[in-house]
């Protein structure tokens, strides 16, 4: 009895029309979003910038003495077990105090 009343109150053709309009608008928005994303990518992703970034990064790494390119292939692929116990570095850090590491870093920077 209640279901019959609900079916009479619901206008199925109107609901179907609303759903079709919603689907159409949703598709339109999807296309606009894709076009805007492409335009933003084109505007901000310049190939010349990537080349310039790579050259600057390479110069900085070369200045620091880092050679990454060829060494990646030489890295071992298996897991290497640690031979030193983990407690020793902690003891050294606590014995030297909190400023011992900072002093070492300062001394290293002063050498350069």
PDB file of N, CA and C in Angstrom, residues 85-104:
ATOM      1  N   UNK A  85      77.719  -4.250  16.309  1.00  0.00           N
ATOM      2  CA  UNK A  85      76.520  -4.167  17.141  1.00  0.00           C
ATOM      3  C   UNK A  85      75.972  -2.751  17.168  1.00  0.00           C
ATOM      4  N   UNK A  86      74.678  -2.637  17.294  1.00  0.00           N
ATOM      5  CA  UNK A  86      74.035  -1.336  17.243  1.00  0.00           C
ATOM      6  C   UNK A  86      74.269  -0.535  18.521  1.00  0.00           C
ATOM      7  N   UNK A  87      74.662  -1.162  19.601  1.00  0.00           N
ATOM      8  CA  UNK A  87      74.820  -0.458  20.873  1.00  0.00           C
ATOM      9  C   UNK A  87      76.068   0.430  20.882  1.00  0.00           C
ATOM     10  N   UNK A  88      77.091   0.092  20.137  1.00  0.00           N
ATOM     11  CA  UNK A  88      78.343   0.854  20.164  1.00  0.00           C
ATOM     12  C   UNK A  88      78.167   2.305  19.705  1.00  0.00           C
ATOM     13  N   UNK A  89      77.464   2.593  18.599  1.00  0.00           N
ATOM     14  CA  UNK A  89      77.308   3.992  18.207  1.00  0.00           C
ATOM     15  C   UNK A  89      76.528   4.790  19.244  1.00  0.00           C
ATOM     16  N   UNK A  90      75.572   4.158  19.902  1.00  0.00           N
ATOM     17  CA  UNK A  90      74.804   4.866  20.909  1.00  0.00           C
ATOM     18  C   UNK A  90      75.689   5.223  22.099  1.00  0.00           C
ATOM     19  N   UNK A  91      76.566   4.313  22.505  1.00  0.00           N
ATOM     20  CA  UNK A  91      77.462   4.573  23.624  1.00  0.00           C
ATOM     21  C   UNK A  91      78.395   5.723  23.272  1.00  0.00           C
ATOM     22  N   UNK A  92      78.907   5.740  22.049  1.00  0.00           N
ATOM     23  CA  UNK A  92      79.811   6.802  21.630  1.00  0.00           C
ATOM     24  C   UNK A  92      79.079   8.137  21.615  1.00  0.00           C
ATOM     25  N   UNK A  93      77.851   8.146  21.190  1.00  0.00           N
ATOM     26  CA  UNK A  93      77.098   9.389  21.126  1.00  0.00           C
ATOM     27  C   UNK A  93      76.798   9.906  22.520  1.00  0.00           C
ATOM     28  N   UNK A  94      76.472   9.023  23.444  1.00  0.00           N
ATOM     29  CA  UNK A  94      76.161   9.491  24.791  1.00  0.00           C
ATOM     30  C   UNK A  94      77.427   9.874  25.536  1.00  0.00           C
ATOM     31  N   UNK A  95      78.537   9.209  25.280  1.00  0.00           N
ATOM     32  CA  UNK A  95      79.783   9.535  25.972  1.00  0.00           C
ATOM     33  C   UNK A  95      80.316  10.880  25.518  1.00  0.00           C
ATOM     34  N   UNK A  96      80.178  11.208  24.231  1.00  0.00           N
ATOM     35  CA  UNK A  96      80.710  12.453  23.699  1.00  0.00           C
ATOM     36  C   UNK A  96      79.817  13.640  23.992  1.00  0.00           C
ATOM     37  N   UNK A  97      78.592  13.405  24.392  1.00  0.00           N
ATOM     38  CA  UNK A  97      77.671  14.506  24.660  1.00  0.00           C
ATOM     39  C   UNK A  97      76.956  14.920  23.393  1.00  0.00           C
ATOM     40  N   UNK A  98      76.008  15.784  23.537  1.00  0.00           N
ATOM     41  CA  UNK A  98      75.198  16.200  22.394  1.00  0.00           C
ATOM     42  C   UNK A  98      75.970  17.111  21.456  1.00  0.00           C
ATOM     43  N   UNK A  99      76.933  17.870  21.945  1.00  0.00           N
ATOM     44  CA  UNK A  99      77.675  18.823  21.120  1.00  0.00           C
ATOM     45  C   UNK A  99      78.873  18.214  20.422  1.00  0.00           C
ATOM     46  N   UNK A 100      79.218  16.968  20.761  1.00  0.00           N
ATOM     47  CA  UNK A 100      80.385  16.347  20.141  1.00  0.00           C
ATOM     48  C   UNK A 100      80.188  16.190  18.633  1.00  0.00           C
ATOM     49  N   UNK A 101      79.009  15.759  18.214  1.00  0.00           N
ATOM     50  CA  UNK A 101      78.726  15.609  16.787  1.00  0.00           C
ATOM     51  C   UNK A 101      78.729  16.948  16.077  1.00  0.00           C
ATOM     52  N   UNK A 102      78.194  17.975  16.718  1.00  0.00           N
ATOM     53  CA  UNK A 102      78.162  19.309  16.119  1.00  0.00           C
ATOM     54  C   UNK A 102      79.575  19.871  15.999  1.00  0.00           C
ATOM     55  N   UNK A 103      80.415  19.609  17.006  1.00  0.00           N
ATOM     56  CA  UNK A 103      81.799  20.080  16.943  1.00  0.00           C
ATOM     57  C   UNK A 103      82.553  19.417  15.803  1.00  0.00           C
ATOM     58  N   UNK A 104      82.294  18.112  15.606  1.00  0.00           N
ATOM     59  CA  UNK A 104      82.937  17.399  14.499  1.00  0.00           C
ATOM     60  C   UNK A 104      82.507  17.993  13.167  1.00  0.00           C
TER      61      UNK A 104
END
